Coordinates of N, CA, C and O in Angstrom, one line a residue:
X1 N 202.5 167.0 105.8 CA 201.3 167.6 105.6 C 201.3 168.3 104.2 O 202.3 168.9 103.9
X2 N 200.3 168.0 103.4 CA 200.3 168.6 102.1 C 200.1 170.2 102.2 O 199.5 170.6 103.2
X3 N 200.4 170.9 101.1 CA 200.3 172.3 101.1 C 198.9 172.8 101.4 O 198.6 173.7 102.2
X4 N 197.9 172.1 100.7 CA 196.5 172.5 100.9 C 196.0 172.2 102.3 O 195.2 173.0 102.9
X5 N 196.5 171.2 102.9 CA 196.1 170.9 104.3 C 196.8 171.9 105.2 O 196.1 172.3 106.2
X6 N 198.0 172.3 104.9 CA 198.7 173.3 105.7 C 197.9 174.6 105.7 O 197.7 175.3 106.7
X7 N 197.5 175.0 104.5 CA 196.8 176.3 104.3 C 195.4 176.2 105.0 O 195.0 177.1 105.7
X8 N 194.7 175.1 104.9 CA 193.5 174.9 105.6 C 193.6 175.0 107.1 O 192.8 175.7 107.8
X9 N 194.7 174.4 107.6 CA 194.9 174.4 109.1 C 195.3 175.9 109.5 O 194.8 176.3 110.5
X10 N 196.1 176.6 108.7 CA 196.4 177.9 108.9 C 195.2 178.8 109.0 O 195.0 179.6 109.9
X11 N 194.3 178.7 108.0 CA 193.1 179.5 107.9 C 192.2 179.2 109.1 O 191.6 180.2 109.7
X12 N 192.1 178.0 109.5 CA 191.3 177.7 110.7 C 191.9 178.3 112.0 O 191.2 178.9 112.8
X13 N 193.2 178.2 112.1 CA 193.9 178.8 113.2 C 193.8 180.3 113.2 O 193.6 180.9 114.3
X14 N 193.9 180.9 112.1 CA 193.8 182.4 112.1 C 192.3 182.8 112.4 O 192.1 183.9 113.0
X15 N 191.4 182.0 112.0 CA 190.0 182.3 112.4 C 189.9 182.3 114.0 O 189.2 183.2 114.6
X16 N 190.5 181.3 114.5 CA 190.5 181.2 116.0 C 191.2 182.4 116.6 O 190.7 183.0 117.6
X17 N 192.3 182.8 116.1 CA 193.0 184.0 116.6 C 192.3 185.2 116.4 O 192.2 186.1 117.3
X18 N 191.6 185.4 115.2 CA 190.8 186.6 115.0 C 189.7 186.7 116.0 O 189.4 187.8 116.5
X19 N 189.1 185.6 116.3 CA 188.0 185.5 117.3 C 188.6 186.0 118.7 O 188.0 186.8 119.4
X20 N 189.8 185.6 119.0 CA 190.5 186.1 120.2 C 190.8 187.6 120.2 O 190.8 188.2 121.2
X21 N 191.2 188.1 119.0 CA 191.4 189.5 118.9 C 190.1 190.3 119.2 O 190.2 191.2 119.9
X22 N 189.0 189.8 118.7 CA 187.7 190.4 118.9 C 187.2 190.3 120.3 O 186.8 191.3 120.9
X23 N 187.4 189.1 120.9 CA 186.7 188.8 122.2 C 187.7 188.6 123.4 O 187.2 188.5 124.5
X24 N 189.0 188.6 123.1 CA 189.9 188.3 124.1 C 190.4 189.5 124.9 O 190.1 190.6 124.5
X25 N 191.2 189.3 125.9 CA 191.7 190.3 126.7 C 193.0 191.0 126.2 O 193.3 192.1 126.6
X26 N 193.6 190.4 125.2 CA 194.9 191.0 124.7 C 194.9 191.0 123.2 O 195.6 190.2 122.6
X27 N 194.2 191.9 122.5 CA 194.2 191.9 121.0 C 195.6 192.1 120.4 O 195.9 191.4 119.4
X28 N 196.4 193.0 121.0 CA 197.7 193.2 120.5 C 198.6 191.9 120.6 O 199.2 191.5 119.6
X29 N 198.6 191.2 121.7 CA 199.4 190.0 121.8 C 198.9 188.9 120.8 O 199.7 188.2 120.3
X30 N 197.6 188.9 120.7 CA 197.0 187.9 119.7 C 197.3 188.3 118.3 O 197.6 187.4 117.5
X31 N 197.4 189.5 118.0 CA 197.8 190.0 116.7 C 199.2 189.5 116.4 O 199.5 189.1 115.2
X32 N 200.1 189.6 117.4 CA 201.4 189.1 117.2 C 201.4 187.6 116.9 O 202.2 187.1 116.1
X33 N 200.5 186.9 117.5 CA 200.3 185.4 117.2 C 199.9 185.2 115.8 O 200.3 184.2 115.1
X34 N 199.1 186.1 115.2 CA 198.7 185.9 113.8 C 199.9 186.1 112.9 O 200.1 185.3 112.0
X35 N 200.8 187.0 113.2 CA 202.0 187.2 112.5 C 202.8 185.9 112.6 O 203.4 185.4 111.6
X36 N 203.0 185.4 113.8 CA 203.8 184.2 114.0 C 203.3 183.0 113.2 O 204.0 182.3 112.6
X37 N 202.0 182.8 113.2 CA 201.3 181.7 112.5 C 201.5 181.9 111.0 O 201.7 180.9 110.3
X38 N 201.5 183.1 110.6 CA 201.6 183.4 109.1 C 203.0 183.0 108.6 O 203.2 182.6 107.4
X39 N 204.0 183.2 109.4 CA 205.4 182.8 109.0 C 205.5 181.4 108.5 O 206.2 181.0 107.6
X40 N 204.6 180.5 109.1 CA 204.7 179.1 108.8 C 204.1 178.7 107.4 O 204.4 177.6 106.9
X41 N 203.4 179.7 106.8 CA 202.8 179.4 105.5 C 203.3 180.3 104.4 O 202.6 180.4 103.3
X42 N 204.4 181.0 104.6 CA 204.9 181.9 103.6 C 205.1 181.3 102.2 O 204.9 181.9 101.2
X43 N 205.5 180.0 102.2 CA 205.7 179.4 100.9 C 204.5 178.6 100.4 O 204.5 178.1 99.3
X44 N 203.4 178.5 101.2 CA 202.3 177.7 100.8 C 201.0 178.5 100.6 O 200.1 178.1 99.9
X45 N 200.9 179.7 101.2 CA 199.7 180.5 101.1 C 200.0 181.8 100.4 O 200.8 182.6 100.9
X46 N 199.4 182.0 99.3 CA 199.7 183.1 98.4 C 199.5 184.4 99.0 O 200.2 185.4 98.6
X47 N 198.7 184.6 100.0 CA 198.4 185.9 100.7 C 199.2 186.1 102.0 O 199.0 187.1 102.7
X48 N 200.1 185.1 102.3 CA 200.8 185.2 103.6 C 201.6 186.5 103.8 O 201.5 187.1 104.8
X49 N 202.3 186.9 102.8 CA 203.1 188.1 102.9 C 202.2 189.3 103.2 O 202.6 190.2 104.0
X50 N 201.0 189.4 102.6 CA 200.2 190.5 102.8 C 199.5 190.5 104.1 O 199.3 191.5 104.8
X51 N 199.1 189.3 104.6 CA 198.5 189.1 105.9 C 199.5 189.5 107.0 O 199.2 190.3 107.9
X52 N 200.7 189.0 106.8 CA 201.8 189.3 107.7 C 202.0 190.9 107.8 O 202.1 191.5 108.8
X53 N 202.1 191.5 106.6 CA 202.3 192.9 106.5 C 201.2 193.7 107.2 O 201.5 194.7 107.9
X54 N 200.0 193.3 107.0 CA 198.8 194.0 107.6 C 198.9 193.9 109.1 O 198.9 195.0 109.8
X55 N 199.1 192.7 109.7 CA 199.1 192.6 111.1 C 200.4 193.2 111.7 O 200.4 193.7 112.8
X56 N 201.5 193.2 110.9 CA 202.7 193.9 111.3 C 202.5 195.4 111.4 O 202.9 196.1 112.4
X57 N 201.8 196.0 110.4 CA 201.5 197.4 110.5 C 200.6 197.8 111.7 O 200.8 198.8 112.3
X58 N 199.6 196.9 111.9 CA 198.7 197.2 113.1 C 199.4 197.1 114.4 O 199.2 197.9 115.3
X59 N 200.3 196.1 114.6 CA 201.0 196.0 115.8 C 202.1 197.1 115.9 O 202.4 197.6 117.0
X60 N 202.7 197.4 114.8 CA 203.7 198.5 114.8 C 203.0 199.8 115.3 O 203.7 200.6 115.9
X61 N 201.8 200.0 114.9 CA 201.1 201.2 115.3 C 201.1 201.4 116.8 O 201.3 202.4 117.3
X62 N 200.8 200.2 117.5 CA 200.8 200.2 118.9 C 202.2 200.5 119.5 O 202.4 201.3 120.4
X63 N 203.2 199.9 118.8 CA 204.6 200.0 119.3 C 205.2 201.4 119.1 O 205.9 202.0 119.9
X64 N 204.8 202.0 117.9 CA 205.4 203.3 117.5 C 204.7 204.5 118.0 O 205.2 205.6 118.1
X65 N 203.4 204.3 118.3 CA 202.5 205.4 118.8 C 201.7 204.9 120.0 O 200.5 204.8 119.9
X66 N 202.4 204.7 121.1 CA 201.7 204.2 122.2 C 200.5 205.0 122.7 O 199.5 204.5 123.3
X67 N 200.6 206.3 122.4 CA 199.4 207.2 122.8 C 198.2 206.9 121.9 O 197.1 207.3 122.3
X68 N 198.4 206.2 120.8 CA 197.2 205.8 120.0 C 196.8 204.3 120.1 O 196.2 203.8 119.2
X69 N 197.3 203.7 121.2 CA 197.0 202.3 121.3 C 195.6 201.9 121.2 O 195.2 200.9 120.5
X70 N 194.7 202.6 121.9 CA 193.3 202.3 121.9 C 192.7 202.4 120.4 O 191.9 201.5 120.0
X71 N 193.1 203.4 119.7 CA 192.7 203.5 118.3 C 193.2 202.3 117.5 O 192.5 201.7 116.7
X72 N 194.5 202.0 117.6 CA 195.1 200.9 116.8 C 194.4 199.6 117.2 O 194.1 198.8 116.3
X73 N 194.2 199.4 118.5 CA 193.5 198.1 118.9 C 192.1 198.1 118.3 O 191.6 197.0 117.9
X74 N 191.4 199.2 118.3 CA 190.1 199.2 117.7 C 190.1 198.8 116.2 O 189.2 198.1 115.8
X75 N 191.1 199.2 115.5 CA 191.3 198.8 114.1 C 191.7 197.3 114.0 O 191.2 196.7 113.1
X76 N 192.5 196.8 114.9 CA 192.8 195.4 114.9 C 191.5 194.6 115.1 O 191.3 193.6 114.4
X77 N 190.6 195.0 116.0 CA 189.3 194.3 116.2 C 188.5 194.4 114.9 O 187.9 193.4 114.5
X78 N 188.5 195.5 114.3 CA 187.7 195.6 113.0 C 188.3 194.7 111.9 O 187.5 194.0 111.2
X79 N 189.6 194.7 111.8 CA 190.2 193.8 110.8 C 190.0 192.4 111.1 O 189.7 191.6 110.2
X80 N 190.0 192.0 112.4 CA 189.7 190.6 112.8 C 188.3 190.3 112.5 O 188.0 189.2 112.0
X81 N 187.3 191.2 112.8 CA 185.9 190.9 112.5 C 185.7 190.6 111.0 O 185.0 189.7 110.6
X82 N 186.4 191.5 110.2 CA 186.3 191.3 108.7 C 186.9 190.0 108.3 O 186.4 189.3 107.4
X83 N 188.0 189.6 108.9 CA 188.7 188.3 108.5 C 187.7 187.2 108.9 O 187.6 186.2 108.1
X84 N 187.0 187.3 110.0 CA 186.1 186.2 110.3 C 184.9 186.1 109.3 O 184.4 185.0 109.1
X85 N 184.5 187.2 108.8 CA 183.4 187.3 107.8 C 183.8 186.9 106.4 O 182.9 186.6 105.6
X86 N 185.1 186.8 106.1 CA 185.5 186.5 104.8 C 185.2 185.1 104.4 O 185.4 184.1 105.2
X87 N 185.0 184.9 103.1 CA 185.0 183.5 102.5 C 186.4 183.3 102.0 O 186.8 183.9 101.0
X88 N 187.2 182.6 102.7 CA 188.6 182.4 102.4 C 188.9 181.6 101.2 O 190.0 181.6 100.7
X89 N 187.8 181.0 100.6 CA 187.9 180.3 99.4 C 187.7 181.3 98.2 O 188.1 180.9 97.0
X90 N 187.3 182.5 98.4 CA 187.0 183.5 97.4 C 188.2 184.4 97.3 O 188.4 185.3 98.1
X91 N 189.1 184.1 96.4 CA 190.4 184.8 96.3 C 190.1 186.3 96.1 O 190.9 187.1 96.6
X92 N 189.1 186.7 95.3 CA 188.9 188.1 95.1 C 188.5 188.8 96.4 O 188.9 190.0 96.7
X93 N 187.7 188.1 97.2 CA 187.3 188.7 98.5 C 188.5 188.9 99.4 O 188.6 189.9 100.1
X94 N 189.4 187.9 99.5 CA 190.6 188.0 100.3 C 191.5 189.1 99.8 O 192.0 189.9 100.6
X95 N 191.7 189.2 98.5 CA 192.5 190.3 97.9 C 191.9 191.6 98.2 O 192.6 192.6 98.6
X96 N 190.5 191.7 98.1 CA 189.9 193.0 98.4 C 190.1 193.4 99.8 O 190.3 194.6 100.1
X97 N 189.9 192.5 100.7 CA 190.2 192.7 102.2 C 191.6 193.2 102.4 O 191.8 194.3 103.1
X98 N 192.5 192.5 101.8 CA 193.9 192.9 102.0 C 194.2 194.3 101.4 O 194.9 195.1 102.1
X99 N 193.8 194.6 100.2 CA 194.0 195.9 99.6 C 193.4 197.0 100.5 O 194.0 198.0 100.7
X100 N 192.1 196.8 100.9 CA 191.5 197.8 101.7 C 192.3 198.1 103.0 O 192.5 199.3 103.4
X101 N 192.6 197.1 103.7 CA 193.3 197.3 104.9 C 194.8 197.8 104.7 O 195.2 198.6 105.5
X102 N 195.4 197.3 103.7 CA 196.8 197.8 103.5 C 196.7 199.3 103.1 O 197.5 200.1 103.5
X103 N 195.7 199.7 102.3 CA 195.5 201.1 102.0 C 195.3 201.9 103.2 O 195.8 203.0 103.4
X104 N 194.5 201.4 104.1 CA 194.1 202.1 105.4 C 195.3 202.3 106.3 O 195.5 203.4 106.8
X105 N 196.1 201.3 106.4 CA 197.3 201.4 107.4 C 198.5 202.0 106.7 O 199.5 202.2 107.3
X106 N 198.4 202.3 105.4 CA 199.5 202.9 104.7 C 200.6 202.0 104.3 O 201.7 202.4 104.0
X107 N 200.3 200.7 104.2 CA 201.2 199.7 103.8 C 201.0 199.4 102.3 O 199.9 199.2 101.9
X108 N 202.1 199.4 101.6 CA 201.9 199.1 100.1 C 201.7 197.6 99.9 O 202.7 196.9 100.0
X109 N 200.5 197.2 99.7 CA 200.2 195.8 99.6 C 200.8 195.2 98.3 O 200.9 195.9 97.3
X110 N 201.3 194.1 98.5 CA 201.9 193.3 97.4 C 200.9 192.3 96.8 O 201.2 191.2 96.6
X111 N 199.7 192.7 96.7 CA 198.6 191.9 96.3 C 198.6 191.7 94.8 O 198.6 192.7 94.1
X112 N 198.7 190.5 94.3 CA 198.7 190.3 92.9 C 197.3 190.2 92.4 O 196.4 189.7 93.1
X113 N 197.0 190.7 91.2 CA 195.7 190.7 90.7 C 195.4 189.6 89.8 O 194.5 189.2 89.3

């Protein structure tokens, strides 16, 4: 599979997973799946590290502060909704999304400008 085909397949898969985060019964478990899927494109998708870091921070929130699980899951749902609304072909939009969310979760985004 060519790199561009791999990235396209990844983006389609993450849209499906984001939909499951929003509408499914297990947002946390699905967020872990986003992280797993992202590992497959670390060398082919320029934003993979930041996507992984974002969803890692959101899932860590649940793991490290279980008393805040409902709040963390609410933010997972919001991040997933925004991911679904993104034009993934618009690099500036993707970078903006990642910077906003990384700033929110306190993760130092490695987003290149």
